[in-house]
Amino acid sequence: MNRDLPDVAANEHSPIQAPLEWVGMSGIDLPVTISEPGCPGPVHAVVDAQVNLPSATVKGIHMSRIYRMLNELSHQAEIAPAQLETLLERMIESHSDCHTDSARIRLRFNLLTRRAALKTPELAGWKSYPVRLEATLKRGELSLQASVQVEYSSTCPASAALSRQLVAQGFRDHFPDGKGVTTEDVAAWLEQHATLATPHSQRSEAQVAVTLCSDASSFGLMALIDRIEQALATPVQTAVKRADEQAFASLNGQNLMYVEDAARRIQHALGVHDSEAQIHVRHLESLHPHDAVASANGNPAMAAP
């Protein structure tokens, strides 16, 4: 015998009558295809999807409807801003009986791409970049934000200066005034003793959030990541040979930076292109048991010193 199954959310009223800002689901596993240069195949995204519930008397939303829409999203050939806007519009429309007028979706995933070695042309390896996308449609107004995380190496300028002082003093002690010194003598001493002291460096993280153009044809995530890595100049490497490791050491030596320097480099690289960017950098100190951090906006006011 066929019977209509009970629908409590639709047929009962909430005993406490109050509107809710967001209601929905979080932590949904979903394969999606994000079209980015050099990033093959779908990614494993973890998705949050919610709508608002302005009606004070409606007991609950229709979560299964949203879930089915997300399932359809996973079958899209690729996802761009337009697909997210369409999804949000459908989420709102599917909850017209709840008087819903706003919806949002968040996707967290890692972009995987191959990065070439610095010096060895045939050598490359896979590198992962954590990404977060958030799209919100509020009363017809779409906003779209992206956040990327980039790892790099940072060598402390103060530590480098202190190390150079010790090396210089060691050189003076070994070659007192009045002793004849040839170029070969100096080179031999440096090869053996230039590491009397070495500056400390550490793996570091840059987290950069930007507002995206809602009518763009793509998210431009790899372009943003490349701009950040070029600004910092010392991105962590994948596969290396000795020549690549030496080149990496040279990059660190030429790009000494405090956490303040790293934040300002990214700030300058983004400039007016991403004036609403939020920048947060973290150096996982090797000298201290705590981290050094700095935050900045993307469009600095260039005040005179």
CSV table of C-alpha atoms in Angstrom, one decimal, residues 160-294:
chain,number,residue,atom,x,y,z
A,160,ALA,CA,72.8,36.2,7.8
A,161,ALA,CA,74.5,39.4,9.0
A,162,LEU,CA,75.7,37.7,12.2
A,163,SER,CA,77.0,34.7,10.2
A,164,ARG,CA,78.9,36.9,7.8
A,165,GLN,CA,80.5,38.7,10.8
A,166,LEU,CA,81.8,35.4,12.2
A,167,VAL,CA,83.1,34.3,8.8
A,168,ALA,CA,84.8,37.7,8.4
A,169,GLN,CA,86.4,37.5,11.9
A,170,GLY,CA,87.6,33.9,11.1
A,171,PHE,CA,89.2,35.2,7.9
A,172,ARG,CA,91.0,38.0,9.8
A,173,ASP,CA,92.3,35.5,12.4
A,174,HIS,CA,93.6,33.2,9.7
A,175,PHE,CA,95.1,35.9,7.5
A,176,PRO,CA,96.6,38.6,9.9
A,177,ASP,CA,97.7,41.9,8.5
A,178,GLY,CA,101.0,41.8,6.7
A,179,LYS,CA,100.7,38.2,5.5
A,180,GLY,CA,100.7,37.9,1.7
A,181,VAL,CA,97.4,36.3,0.5
A,182,THR,CA,96.7,35.1,-3.0
A,183,THR,CA,93.3,34.6,-4.6
A,184,GLU,CA,93.8,30.9,-4.4
A,185,ASP,CA,94.6,31.2,-0.7
A,186,VAL,CA,91.3,33.0,-0.2
A,187,ALA,CA,89.3,30.6,-2.3
A,188,ALA,CA,90.8,27.6,-0.4
A,189,TRP,CA,89.9,29.2,2.9
A,190,LEU,CA,86.4,30.0,1.9
A,191,GLU,CA,85.7,26.5,0.6
A,192,GLN,CA,86.7,25.1,3.9
A,193,HIS,CA,85.6,27.7,6.4
A,194,ALA,CA,82.8,29.9,4.8
A,195,THR,CA,80.3,27.9,6.9
A,196,LEU,CA,81.8,28.7,10.2
A,197,ALA,CA,78.3,30.1,10.8
A,198,THR,CA,75.2,29.7,8.7
A,199,PRO,CA,72.0,31.8,8.8
A,200,HIS,CA,68.8,30.1,9.8
A,201,SER,CA,66.0,29.6,7.3
A,202,GLN,CA,62.7,27.8,7.4
A,203,ARG,CA,59.8,26.6,5.4
A,204,SER,CA,57.2,29.4,5.3
A,205,GLU,CA,53.6,29.9,4.2
A,206,ALA,CA,51.7,32.7,2.4
A,207,GLN,CA,47.9,32.7,2.6
A,208,VAL,CA,46.4,35.1,0.1
A,209,ALA,CA,42.7,35.8,-0.3
A,210,VAL,CA,41.4,37.9,-3.2
A,211,THR,CA,38.1,39.0,-4.6
A,212,LEU,CA,37.5,37.5,-8.1
A,213,CYS,CA,35.6,39.0,-11.0
A,214,SER,CA,32.2,37.2,-11.0
A,215,ASP,CA,31.9,37.4,-14.8
A,216,ALA,CA,35.4,36.0,-15.5
A,217,SER,CA,35.7,32.9,-17.7
A,218,SER,CA,38.0,31.2,-15.1
A,219,PHE,CA,39.1,31.6,-11.5
A,220,GLY,CA,42.7,32.4,-12.4
A,221,LEU,CA,44.1,30.4,-9.5
A,222,MET,CA,47.4,29.3,-11.0
A,223,ALA,CA,48.0,32.9,-12.3
A,224,LEU,CA,47.6,34.1,-8.7
A,225,ILE,CA,49.9,31.4,-7.4
A,226,ASP,CA,52.6,32.2,-10.0
A,227,ARG,CA,52.5,35.9,-9.1
A,228,ILE,CA,53.0,35.1,-5.4
A,229,GLU,CA,55.9,32.7,-6.1
A,230,GLN,CA,57.6,35.2,-8.4
A,231,ALA,CA,57.3,37.9,-5.8
A,232,LEU,CA,58.8,35.7,-3.0
A,233,ALA,CA,61.4,34.2,-5.4
A,234,THR,CA,62.1,31.1,-3.1
A,235,PRO,CA,59.2,28.7,-3.6
A,236,VAL,CA,59.9,25.2,-2.2
A,237,GLN,CA,61.1,22.7,-4.8
A,238,THR,CA,60.1,19.2,-5.7
A,239,ALA,CA,62.6,16.9,-7.4
A,240,VAL,CA,66.2,18.2,-7.3
A,241,LYS,CA,69.8,17.3,-8.2
A,242,ARG,CA,72.8,19.0,-6.7
A,243,ALA,CA,72.8,21.8,-9.3
A,244,ASP,CA,69.2,22.5,-8.5
A,245,GLU,CA,69.9,22.5,-4.7
A,246,GLN,CA,72.8,24.9,-5.3
A,247,ALA,CA,70.6,27.2,-7.3
A,248,PHE,CA,68.0,27.1,-4.5
A,249,ALA,CA,70.7,28.1,-2.0
A,250,SER,CA,71.7,31.0,-4.2
A,251,LEU,CA,68.0,32.2,-4.4
A,252,ASN,CA,67.8,32.1,-0.6
A,253,GLY,CA,71.1,34.0,-0.3
A,254,GLN,CA,69.8,36.7,-2.7
A,255,ASN,CA,66.4,37.0,-1.2
A,256,LEU,CA,66.9,37.3,2.6
A,257,MET,CA,63.6,38.3,4.2
A,258,TYR,CA,61.9,38.9,7.4
A,259,VAL,CA,58.2,38.0,7.7
A,260,GLU,CA,57.6,41.7,7.1
A,261,ASP,CA,59.6,41.6,3.8
A,262,ALA,CA,57.6,38.6,2.6
A,263,ALA,CA,54.3,40.3,3.3
A,264,ARG,CA,55.4,43.5,1.5
A,265,ARG,CA,56.7,41.6,-1.5
A,266,ILE,CA,53.3,40.0,-2.0
A,267,GLN,CA,51.5,43.3,-1.3
A,268,HIS,CA,53.6,45.0,-3.9
A,269,ALA,CA,53.1,42.2,-6.5
A,270,LEU,CA,49.3,42.3,-6.1
A,271,GLY,CA,49.0,46.1,-5.9
A,272,VAL,CA,46.0,47.7,-7.4
A,273,HIS,CA,45.1,44.5,-9.3
A,274,ASP,CA,43.8,43.0,-6.1
A,275,SER,CA,43.1,46.0,-3.9
A,276,GLU,CA,40.9,44.0,-1.6
A,277,ALA,CA,43.4,41.1,-1.1
A,278,GLN,CA,44.1,39.9,2.4
A,279,ILE,CA,47.7,38.6,2.9
A,280,HIS,CA,48.9,36.5,5.8
A,281,VAL,CA,52.4,35.1,6.0
A,282,ARG,CA,53.9,32.7,8.5
A,283,HIS,CA,57.5,31.8,9.1
A,284,LEU,CA,57.8,28.5,10.9
A,285,GLU,CA,60.9,29.6,12.9
A,286,SER,CA,63.9,27.3,13.1
A,287,LEU,CA,65.5,29.5,15.8
A,288,HIS,CA,62.4,29.8,18.0
A,289,PRO,CA,59.6,27.4,19.1
A,290,HIS,CA,57.1,29.9,17.9
A,291,ASP,CA,56.2,31.4,14.5
A,292,ALA,CA,56.6,34.8,13.1
A,293,VAL,CA,53.6,36.3,11.3
A,294,ALA,CA,52.6,39.4,9.3
